[in-house]
PDB file of C-alpha atoms and ligand atoms in Angstrom:
ATOM      1  CA  MET A   1       0.000   0.000   0.000  1.00  0.00           C
ATOM      2  CA  THR A   2       2.586   2.521   1.126  1.00  0.00           C
ATOM      3  CA  GLY A   3       5.090   3.711  -1.487  1.00  0.00           C
ATOM      4  CA  LYS A   4       6.891   6.986  -1.079  1.00  0.00           C
ATOM      5  CA  LEU A   5       5.097   9.642   0.923  1.00  0.00           C
ATOM      6  CA  ARG A   6       4.745  12.706  -1.299  1.00  0.00           C
ATOM      7  CA  LEU A   7       5.437  16.220  -0.054  1.00  0.00           C
ATOM      8  CA  GLY A   8       3.339  19.026  -1.474  1.00  0.00           C
ATOM      9  CA  VAL A   9       4.865  22.404  -0.680  1.00  0.00           C
ATOM     10  CA  ASN A  10       2.340  25.192  -0.250  1.00  0.00           C
ATOM     11  CA  ILE A  11       3.826  28.486  -1.458  1.00  0.00           C
ATOM     12  CA  ASP A  12       0.942  30.799  -0.451  1.00  0.00           C
ATOM     13  CA  HIS A  13       2.964  32.662   2.133  1.00  0.00           C
ATOM     14  CA  VAL A  14       5.688  33.690  -0.265  1.00  0.00           C
ATOM     15  CA  ALA A  15       2.849  35.616  -1.899  1.00  0.00           C
ATOM     16  CA  THR A  16       1.787  36.949   1.524  1.00  0.00           C
ATOM     17  CA  VAL A  17       5.224  38.550   1.932  1.00  0.00           C
ATOM     18  CA  ARG A  18       5.158  39.864  -1.642  1.00  0.00           C
ATOM     19  CA  ASN A  19       1.717  41.371  -1.180  1.00  0.00           C
ATOM     20  CA  ALA A  20       2.784  43.139   2.021  1.00  0.00           C
ATOM     21  CA  ARG A  21       4.606  45.597  -0.252  1.00  0.00           C
ATOM     22  CA  GLY A  22       2.347  45.396  -3.284  1.00  0.00           C
ATOM     23  CA  SER A  23       5.359  44.646  -5.471  1.00  0.00           C
ATOM     24  CA  ALA A  24       6.421  41.605  -7.514  1.00  0.00           C
ATOM     25  CA  TYR A  25       9.014  40.405  -4.981  1.00  0.00           C
ATOM     26  CA  PRO A  26       9.390  37.723  -3.667  1.00  0.00           C
ATOM     27  CA  ASP A  27       7.920  35.685  -6.505  1.00  0.00           C
ATOM     28  CA  PRO A  28       6.001  32.561  -5.382  1.00  0.00           C
ATOM     29  CA  VAL A  29       6.647  30.897  -8.748  1.00  0.00           C
ATOM     30  CA  ARG A  30      10.395  31.236  -8.203  1.00  0.00           C
ATOM     31  CA  ALA A  31       9.886  29.657  -4.765  1.00  0.00           C
ATOM     32  CA  ALA A  32       7.884  26.852  -6.379  1.00  0.00           C
ATOM     33  CA  ARG A  33      10.703  26.101  -8.832  1.00  0.00           C
ATOM     34  CA  LEU A  34      13.227  26.089  -5.991  1.00  0.00           C
ATOM     35  CA  ALA A  35      10.944  23.792  -3.980  1.00  0.00           C
ATOM     36  CA  GLU A  36      10.820  21.419  -6.957  1.00  0.00           C
ATOM     37  CA  GLU A  37      14.606  21.334  -7.106  1.00  0.00           C
ATOM     38  CA  ALA A  38      14.725  20.728  -3.338  1.00  0.00           C
ATOM     39  CA  GLY A  39      12.556  17.631  -3.586  1.00  0.00           C
ATOM     40  CA  ALA A  40       8.927  18.772  -3.444  1.00  0.00           C
ATOM     41  CA  ASP A  41       6.736  16.226  -5.202  1.00  0.00           C
ATOM     42  CA  GLY A  42       4.078  18.810  -5.893  1.00  0.00           C
ATOM     43  CA  ILE A  43       3.200  22.453  -5.334  1.00  0.00           C
ATOM     44  CA  THR A  44       0.054  23.573  -3.558  1.00  0.00           C
ATOM     45  CA  ALA A  45      -1.480  27.024  -3.919  1.00  0.00           C
ATOM     46  CA  HIS A  46      -4.761  28.388  -2.570  1.00  0.00           C
ATOM     47  CA  LEU A  47      -6.491  31.032  -4.652  1.00  0.00           C
ATOM     48  CA  ARG A  48      -8.738  32.681  -2.102  1.00  0.00           C
ATOM     49  CA  GLU A  49     -11.775  34.717  -3.020  1.00  0.00           C
ATOM     50  CA  ASP A  50     -10.106  37.863  -1.596  1.00  0.00           C
ATOM     51  CA  ARG A  51      -6.745  37.080  -3.338  1.00  0.00           C
ATOM     52  CA  ARG A  52      -4.948  37.851  -0.079  1.00  0.00           C
ATOM     53  CA  HIS A  53      -1.910  35.823  -1.135  1.00  0.00           C
ATOM     54  CA  ILE A  54      -1.892  33.891  -4.414  1.00  0.00           C
ATOM     55  CA  GLY A  55      -3.337  35.787  -7.399  1.00  0.00           C
ATOM     56  CA  ASP A  56      -4.778  34.729 -10.737  1.00  0.00           C
ATOM     57  CA  ASP A  57      -1.466  35.426 -12.533  1.00  0.00           C
ATOM     58  CA  ASP A  58       0.390  33.201 -10.081  1.00  0.00           C
ATOM     59  CA  ILE A  59      -1.908  30.293 -10.923  1.00  0.00           C
ATOM     60  CA  GLU A  60      -1.449  30.894 -14.642  1.00  0.00           C
ATOM     61  CA  ARG A  61       2.333  30.949 -14.298  1.00  0.00           C
ATOM     62  CA  LEU A  62       2.404  27.906 -12.009  1.00  0.00           C
ATOM     63  CA  VAL A  63       0.414  25.925 -14.565  1.00  0.00           C
ATOM     64  CA  GLU A  64       2.819  26.998 -17.337  1.00  0.00           C
ATOM     65  CA  GLU A  65       6.114  26.705 -15.519  1.00  0.00           C
ATOM     66  CA  LEU A  66       5.931  23.795 -13.078  1.00  0.00           C
ATOM     67  CA  SER A  67       7.132  20.336 -13.940  1.00  0.00           C
ATOM     68  CA  VAL A  68       5.653  18.744 -10.799  1.00  0.00           C
ATOM     69  CA  PRO A  69       1.879  18.506 -10.273  1.00  0.00           C
ATOM     70  CA  LEU A  70      -0.060  21.546  -9.096  1.00  0.00           C
ATOM     71  CA  ASN A  71      -2.610  21.043  -6.327  1.00  0.00           C
ATOM     72  CA  PHE A  72      -5.034  23.950  -6.685  1.00  0.00           C
ATOM     73  CA  GLU A  73      -6.876  24.688  -3.441  1.00  0.00           C
ATOM     74  CA  MET A  74     -10.161  26.500  -3.812  1.00  0.00           C
ATOM     75  CA  ALA A  75     -13.570  27.089  -2.307  1.00  0.00           C
ATOM     76  CA  ALA A  76     -16.593  25.494  -3.957  1.00  0.00           C
ATOM     77  CA  THR A  77     -17.706  28.614  -5.827  1.00  0.00           C
ATOM     78  CA  ASP A  78     -18.645  29.115  -9.486  1.00  0.00           C
ATOM     79  CA  GLU A  79     -15.768  31.573  -9.944  1.00  0.00           C
ATOM     80  CA  MET A  80     -13.174  29.062  -8.732  1.00  0.00           C
ATOM     81  CA  GLN A  81     -14.709  26.226 -10.694  1.00  0.00           C
ATOM     82  CA  ALA A  82     -14.382  28.276 -13.898  1.00  0.00           C
ATOM     83  CA  ILE A  83     -10.712  29.032 -13.133  1.00  0.00           C
ATOM     84  CA  ALA A  84      -9.989  25.374 -12.421  1.00  0.00           C
ATOM     85  CA  LEU A  85     -11.710  24.283 -15.620  1.00  0.00           C
ATOM     86  CA  GLN A  86      -9.680  26.828 -17.584  1.00  0.00           C
ATOM     87  CA  HIS A  87      -6.327  25.590 -16.235  1.00  0.00           C
ATOM     88  CA  LYS A  88      -7.103  21.932 -15.487  1.00  0.00           C
ATOM     89  CA  PRO A  89      -4.486  21.496 -12.731  1.00  0.00           C
ATOM     90  CA  HIS A  90      -3.429  17.973 -11.766  1.00  0.00           C
ATOM     91  CA  ALA A  91      -5.440  18.174  -8.539  1.00  0.00           C
ATOM     92  CA  VAL A  92      -8.143  20.370  -7.094  1.00  0.00           C
ATOM     93  CA  CYS A  93      -8.599  20.437  -3.337  1.00  0.00           C
ATOM     94  CA  ILE A  94     -11.944  21.802  -2.187  1.00  0.00           C
ATOM     95  CA  VAL A  95     -11.637  23.733   1.069  1.00  0.00           C
ATOM     96  CA  PRO A  96     -14.085  25.739   3.176  1.00  0.00           C
ATOM     97  CA  GLU A  97     -13.393  29.450   3.077  1.00  0.00           C
ATOM     98  CA  LYS A  98     -14.519  32.288   5.295  1.00  0.00           C
ATOM     99  CA  ARG A  99     -13.441  35.854   4.626  1.00  0.00           C
ATOM    100  CA  GLU A 100     -12.801  36.643   8.284  1.00  0.00           C
ATOM    101  CA  GLU A 101     -10.598  33.609   9.001  1.00  0.00           C
ATOM    102  CA  ARG A 102      -6.823  33.890   9.132  1.00  0.00           C
ATOM    103  CA  THR A 103      -6.355  30.454   7.595  1.00  0.00           C
ATOM    104  CA  THR A 104      -8.534  27.488   6.645  1.00  0.00           C
ATOM    105  CA  GLU A 105      -9.962  26.812  10.077  1.00  0.00           C
ATOM    106  CA  GLY A 106     -11.946  23.637   9.736  1.00  0.00           C
ATOM    107  CA  GLY A 107     -12.747  20.926   7.263  1.00  0.00           C
ATOM    108  CA  LEU A 108     -15.490  21.073   4.681  1.00  0.00           C
ATOM    109  CA  GLU A 109     -18.979  20.083   5.895  1.00  0.00           C
ATOM    110  CA  VAL A 110     -19.512  17.660   3.025  1.00  0.00           C
ATOM    111  CA  ALA A 111     -22.344  15.789   4.695  1.00  0.00           C
ATOM    112  CA  LYS A 112     -24.465  18.963   4.937  1.00  0.00           C
ATOM    113  CA  ASP A 113     -23.944  19.986   1.311  1.00  0.00           C
ATOM    114  CA  GLU A 114     -23.727  16.657  -0.434  1.00  0.00           C
ATOM    115  CA  ASN A 115     -25.919  17.241  -3.474  1.00  0.00           C
ATOM    116  CA  ARG A 116     -24.441  20.573  -4.408  1.00  0.00           C
ATOM    117  CA  LEU A 117     -20.880  19.317  -3.933  1.00  0.00           C
ATOM    118  CA  ALA A 118     -21.512  16.204  -6.016  1.00  0.00           C
ATOM    119  CA  HIS A 119     -22.651  18.413  -8.909  1.00  0.00           C
ATOM    120  CA  PHE A 120     -19.844  20.863  -8.260  1.00  0.00           C
ATOM    121  CA  ILE A 121     -16.980  18.363  -8.471  1.00  0.00           C
ATOM    122  CA  ALA A 122     -18.315  16.267 -11.360  1.00  0.00           C
ATOM    123  CA  PRO A 123     -17.109  18.622 -14.147  1.00  0.00           C
ATOM    124  CA  LEU A 124     -13.713  18.949 -12.455  1.00  0.00           C
ATOM    125  CA  ALA A 125     -13.282  15.185 -12.375  1.00  0.00           C
ATOM    126  CA  ASP A 126     -14.546  14.971 -15.992  1.00  0.00           C
ATOM    127  CA  ALA A 127     -11.846  17.507 -16.943  1.00  0.00           C
ATOM    128  CA  GLY A 128      -9.214  15.136 -15.549  1.00  0.00           C
ATOM    129  CA  CYS A 129      -8.496  16.829 -12.195  1.00  0.00           C
ATOM    130  CA  ARG A 130      -8.056  14.600  -9.168  1.00  0.00           C
ATOM    131  CA  VAL A 131     -10.612  15.992  -6.768  1.00  0.00           C
ATOM    132  CA  SER A 132      -9.662  16.109  -3.128  1.00  0.00           C
ATOM    133  CA  ILE A 133     -11.886  17.204  -0.252  1.00  0.00           C
ATOM    134  CA  PHE A 134     -10.365  18.821   2.831  1.00  0.00           C
ATOM    135  CA  ILE A 135     -12.193  17.453   5.869  1.00  0.00           C
ATOM    136  CA  ALA A 136     -11.856  16.824   9.575  1.00  0.00           C
ATOM    137  CA  ALA A 137     -11.003  13.263  10.592  1.00  0.00           C
ATOM    138  CA  ASP A 138     -14.656  12.357  10.894  1.00  0.00           C
ATOM    139  CA  ARG A 139     -16.411   9.209   9.685  1.00  0.00           C
ATOM    140  CA  ALA A 140     -19.559  10.965   8.432  1.00  0.00           C
ATOM    141  CA  GLN A 141     -17.525  13.455   6.387  1.00  0.00           C
ATOM    142  CA  ILE A 142     -15.400  10.687   4.886  1.00  0.00           C
ATOM    143  CA  GLU A 143     -18.482   8.671   3.932  1.00  0.00           C
ATOM    144  CA  ALA A 144     -20.033  11.759   2.358  1.00  0.00           C
ATOM    145  CA  ALA A 145     -16.814  12.555   0.428  1.00  0.00           C
ATOM    146  CA  ASN A 146     -16.869   9.017  -0.897  1.00  0.00           C
ATOM    147  CA  ARG A 147     -20.545   9.248  -1.901  1.00  0.00           C
ATOM    148  CA  ILE A 148     -20.033  12.466  -3.881  1.00  0.00           C
ATOM    149  CA  GLY A 149     -17.298  10.796  -5.936  1.00  0.00           C
ATOM    150  CA  ALA A 150     -14.107  12.407  -4.583  1.00  0.00           C
ATOM    151  CA  ALA A 151     -10.882  10.570  -5.429  1.00  0.00           C
ATOM    152  CA  VAL A 152      -8.983  11.901  -2.422  1.00  0.00           C
ATOM    153  CA  VAL A 153      -9.648  13.143   1.096  1.00  0.00           C
ATOM    154  CA  GLU A 154      -7.171  15.434   2.820  1.00  0.00           C
ATOM    155  CA  LEU A 155      -7.443  15.094   6.594  1.00  0.00           C
ATOM    156  CA  HIS A 156      -7.124  18.351   8.551  1.00  0.00           C
ATOM    157  CA  THR A 157      -4.200  18.090  10.985  1.00  0.00           C
ATOM    158  CA  GLY A 158      -4.694  21.589  12.419  1.00  0.00           C
ATOM    159  CA  ALA A 159      -6.326  20.527  15.701  1.00  0.00           C
ATOM    160  CA  TYR A 160      -3.600  17.939  16.332  1.00  0.00           C
ATOM    161  CA  CYS A 161      -0.887  20.566  15.732  1.00  0.00           C
ATOM    162  CA  ASP A 162      -2.647  23.200  17.851  1.00  0.00           C
ATOM    163  CA  PHE A 163      -2.954  20.789  20.805  1.00  0.00           C
ATOM    164  CA  HIS A 164       0.755  20.035  20.457  1.00  0.00           C
ATOM    165  CA  ALA A 165       1.685  23.737  20.434  1.00  0.00           C
ATOM    166  CA  GLU A 166      -0.536  24.346  23.485  1.00  0.00           C
ATOM    167  CA  GLU A 167       1.074  21.363  25.250  1.00  0.00           C
ATOM    168  CA  LYS A 168      -2.322  19.683  25.639  1.00  0.00           C
ATOM    169  CA  PHE A 169      -0.798  16.283  25.111  1.00  0.00           C
ATOM    170  CA  GLU A 170      -3.794  14.121  26.001  1.00  0.00           C
ATOM    171  CA  GLU A 171      -5.997  15.939  23.513  1.00  0.00           C
ATOM    172  CA  ARG A 172      -3.199  15.861  20.946  1.00  0.00           C
ATOM    173  CA  ASP A 173      -2.809  12.109  21.282  1.00  0.00           C
ATOM    174  CA  ALA A 174      -6.567  11.565  21.061  1.00  0.00           C
ATOM    175  CA  GLU A 175      -6.686  13.645  17.866  1.00  0.00           C
ATOM    176  CA  LEU A 176      -3.754  11.690  16.453  1.00  0.00           C
ATOM    177  CA  GLU A 177      -5.609   8.441  17.143  1.00  0.00           C
ATOM    178  CA  ARG A 178      -8.646   9.839  15.362  1.00  0.00           C
ATOM    179  CA  LEU A 179      -6.471  10.778  12.376  1.00  0.00           C
ATOM    180  CA  ARG A 180      -4.930   7.295  12.347  1.00  0.00           C
ATOM    181  CA  ASP A 181      -8.327   5.540  12.503  1.00  0.00           C
ATOM    182  CA  MET A 182      -9.901   7.789   9.900  1.00  0.00           C
ATOM    183  CA  ALA A 183      -6.929   7.444   7.504  1.00  0.00           C
ATOM    184  CA  HIS A 184      -7.460   3.711   7.742  1.00  0.00           C
ATOM    185  CA  PHE A 185     -11.221   4.026   7.282  1.00  0.00           C
ATOM    186  CA  ALA A 186     -10.955   6.351   4.262  1.00  0.00           C
ATOM    187  CA  HIS A 187      -8.445   4.029   2.632  1.00  0.00           C
ATOM    188  CA  SER A 188     -10.741   1.054   3.240  1.00  0.00           C
ATOM    189  CA  LEU A 189     -13.416   2.852   1.154  1.00  0.00           C
ATOM    190  CA  GLY A 190     -10.945   3.220  -1.724  1.00  0.00           C
ATOM    191  CA  LEU A 191     -10.163   6.897  -1.144  1.00  0.00           C
ATOM    192  CA  GLU A 192      -6.589   8.169  -1.478  1.00  0.00           C
ATOM    193  CA  VAL A 193      -5.615   9.819   1.804  1.00  0.00           C
ATOM    194  CA  HIS A 194      -3.662  13.050   2.180  1.00  0.00           C
ATOM    195  CA  ALA A 195      -3.121  15.170   5.293  1.00  0.00           C
ATOM    196  CA  GLY A 196      -2.043  18.671   6.136  1.00  0.00           C
ATOM    197  CA  HIS A 197      -2.383  21.977   7.943  1.00  0.00           C
ATOM    198  CA  GLY A 198      -0.126  23.320  10.650  1.00  0.00           C
ATOM    199  CA  LEU A 199       2.503  20.569  10.363  1.00  0.00           C
ATOM    200  CA  THR A 200       6.014  21.326  11.614  1.00  0.00           C
ATOM    201  CA  TYR A 201       9.237  19.387  12.202  1.00  0.00           C
ATOM    202  CA  ASP A 202       7.853  18.535  15.665  1.00  0.00           C
ATOM    203  CA  THR A 203       4.489  17.197  14.521  1.00  0.00           C
ATOM    204  CA  VAL A 204       5.089  15.675  11.098  1.00  0.00           C
ATOM    205  CA  GLN A 205       6.458  12.255  11.978  1.00  0.00           C
ATOM    206  CA  PRO A 206       3.459  10.567  13.643  1.00  0.00           C
ATOM    207  CA  VAL A 207       1.262  11.560  10.690  1.00  0.00           C
ATOM    208  CA  ALA A 208       3.917  10.565   8.142  1.00  0.00           C
ATOM    209  CA  SER A 209       4.084   7.118   9.730  1.00  0.00           C
ATOM    210  CA  PHE A 210       0.446   6.276   8.870  1.00  0.00           C
ATOM    211  CA  PRO A 211       0.817   3.867   5.953  1.00  0.00           C
ATOM    212  CA  GLU A 212      -2.447   4.977   4.304  1.00  0.00           C
ATOM    213  CA  VAL A 213      -1.332   8.610   4.001  1.00  0.00           C
ATOM    214  CA  MET A 214       0.113   9.215   0.532  1.00  0.00           C
ATOM    215  CA  GLU A 215       0.744  12.965   0.604  1.00  0.00           C
ATOM    216  CA  LEU A 216       1.347  15.749   3.100  1.00  0.00           C
ATOM    217  CA  ASN A 217       0.718  19.373   2.175  1.00  0.00           C
ATOM    218  CA  ILE A 218       2.818  21.776   4.191  1.00  0.00           C
ATOM    219  CA  GLY A 219       3.253  25.515   3.782  1.00  0.00           C
ATOM    220  CA  HIS A 220       3.412  28.089   6.549  1.00  0.00           C
ATOM    221  CA  PHE A 221       6.088  26.359   8.615  1.00  0.00           C
ATOM    222  CA  LEU A 222       8.342  25.608   5.637  1.00  0.00           C
ATOM    223  CA  ILE A 223       8.210  29.186   4.370  1.00  0.00           C
ATOM    224  CA  GLY A 224       8.829  30.495   7.894  1.00  0.00           C
ATOM    225  CA  GLU A 225      11.757  28.141   8.402  1.00  0.00           C
ATOM    226  CA  ALA A 226      13.171  29.233   5.042  1.00  0.00           C
ATOM    227  CA  ILE A 227      13.869  32.642   6.604  1.00  0.00           C
ATOM    228  CA  PHE A 228      16.357  30.982   8.926  1.00  0.00           C
ATOM    229  CA  ARG A 229      17.884  28.218   6.852  1.00  0.00           C
ATOM    230  CA  GLY A 230      16.844  28.849   3.242  1.00  0.00           C
ATOM    231  CA  LEU A 231      14.032  27.126   1.363  1.00  0.00           C
ATOM    232  CA  PRO A 232      15.996  24.132  -0.001  1.00  0.00           C
ATOM    233  CA  GLU A 233      17.293  23.233   3.466  1.00  0.00           C
ATOM    234  CA  SER A 234      13.905  23.843   5.082  1.00  0.00           C
ATOM    235  CA  ILE A 235      12.311  21.393   2.633  1.00  0.00           C
ATOM    236  CA  ALA A 236      15.175  18.879   2.771  1.00  0.00           C
ATOM    237  CA  GLU A 237      14.849  18.572   6.545  1.00  0.00           C
ATOM    238  CA  MET A 238      11.070  17.983   6.275  1.00  0.00           C
ATOM    239  CA  ARG A 239      11.698  15.380   3.576  1.00  0.00           C
ATOM    240  CA  ARG A 240      14.250  13.642   5.803  1.00  0.00           C
ATOM    241  CA  LEU A 241      11.857  13.548   8.780  1.00  0.00           C
ATOM    242  CA  MET A 242       9.051  12.180   6.595  1.00  0.00           C
ATOM    243  CA  ASP A 243      11.264   9.486   5.091  1.00  0.00           C
ATOM    244  CA  ASP A 244      12.570   8.458   8.532  1.00  0.00           C
ATOM    245  CA  ALA A 245       9.026   8.215   9.900  1.00  0.00           C
ATOM    246  CA  ARG A 246       7.978   6.128   6.926  1.00  0.00           C
ATOM    247  CA  ALA A 247      10.913   3.758   7.316  1.00  0.00           C
TER     248      ALA A 247
HETATM  249  N1  PXP B 301      -3.803  21.654   3.210  1.00  0.00           N
HETATM  250  C1  PXP B 301      -4.849  22.496   3.022  1.00  0.00           C
HETATM  251  C2  PXP B 301      -6.099  21.949   2.440  1.00  0.00           C
HETATM  252  C3  PXP B 301      -4.746  23.853   3.358  1.00  0.00           C
HETATM  253  O1  PXP B 301      -5.803  24.673   3.189  1.00  0.00           O
HETATM  254  C4  PXP B 301      -3.521  24.342   3.849  1.00  0.00           C
HETATM  255  C5  PXP B 301      -3.368  25.798   4.160  1.00  0.00           C
HETATM  256  O2  PXP B 301      -3.565  26.542   3.013  1.00  0.00           O
HETATM  257  C6  PXP B 301      -2.463  23.434   4.010  1.00  0.00           C
HETATM  258  C7  PXP B 301      -2.634  22.091   3.690  1.00  0.00           C
HETATM  259  C8  PXP B 301      -1.128  23.875   4.515  1.00  0.00           C
HETATM  260  O3  PXP B 301      -1.232  24.343   5.815  1.00  0.00           O
HETATM  261  P1  PXP B 301       0.022  25.064   6.479  1.00  0.00           P
HETATM  262  O4  PXP B 301       0.291  26.291   5.679  1.00  0.00           O
HETATM  263  O5  PXP B 301      -0.441  25.352   7.861  1.00  0.00           O
HETATM  264  O6  PXP B 301       1.165  24.083   6.437  1.00  0.00           O
END
């Protein structure tokens, strides 16, 4: 089942720094190419409705210039669907999006919006995109993601990472167990399992060790760490920790 665990590097926050000055520097596409060279298996970028980091031009250039797969994160809106259908990225990850949130706070409530989401993702899958749904490690959400025809579920690791940072170790371990069980359950339904959000050098290994998890998507920490040790080294260390956990 296992195979190599893929690392998707999310470059959104290179764009956050660029946008702080309203200039063209630093360029997230340059960071994406460097990440590729440093061993990223894919690049992830989230085009938010308010364009607070990645912009439409970035997506266009990523599609043209990358040689690894692009995982395009987006909300389930008509505008984003049209953009995805125009570019046909390798993967589309459907995420919940609220304007007032700082980052993607929870998973998608698939079970509550099943019909609409089934119709929403069908044209994306028909266009050849692998459709992934970003959800909490929750049985009902996984079953709903499976029913609507998703190929992939990405399990939200944010709560696990937050509990770790807050030193709430009992809650952290309970959340990790939930992630482990739900990775197993999703895989048993035939879904490909990914995971991500908030992962750091300290939290990545337990998740990387789950044999059903095929891909981790990591952004904020890697871009932050790049300030101190450079992007290639920041990524190489994450890769090393993931490979060690897998072995
Ligand atoms: N996966 C998904 C679906 C996300 O929305 C994000 C954040 O954009 C990530 C992974 C990466 O999270 P982080 O930047 O905290 O590593």
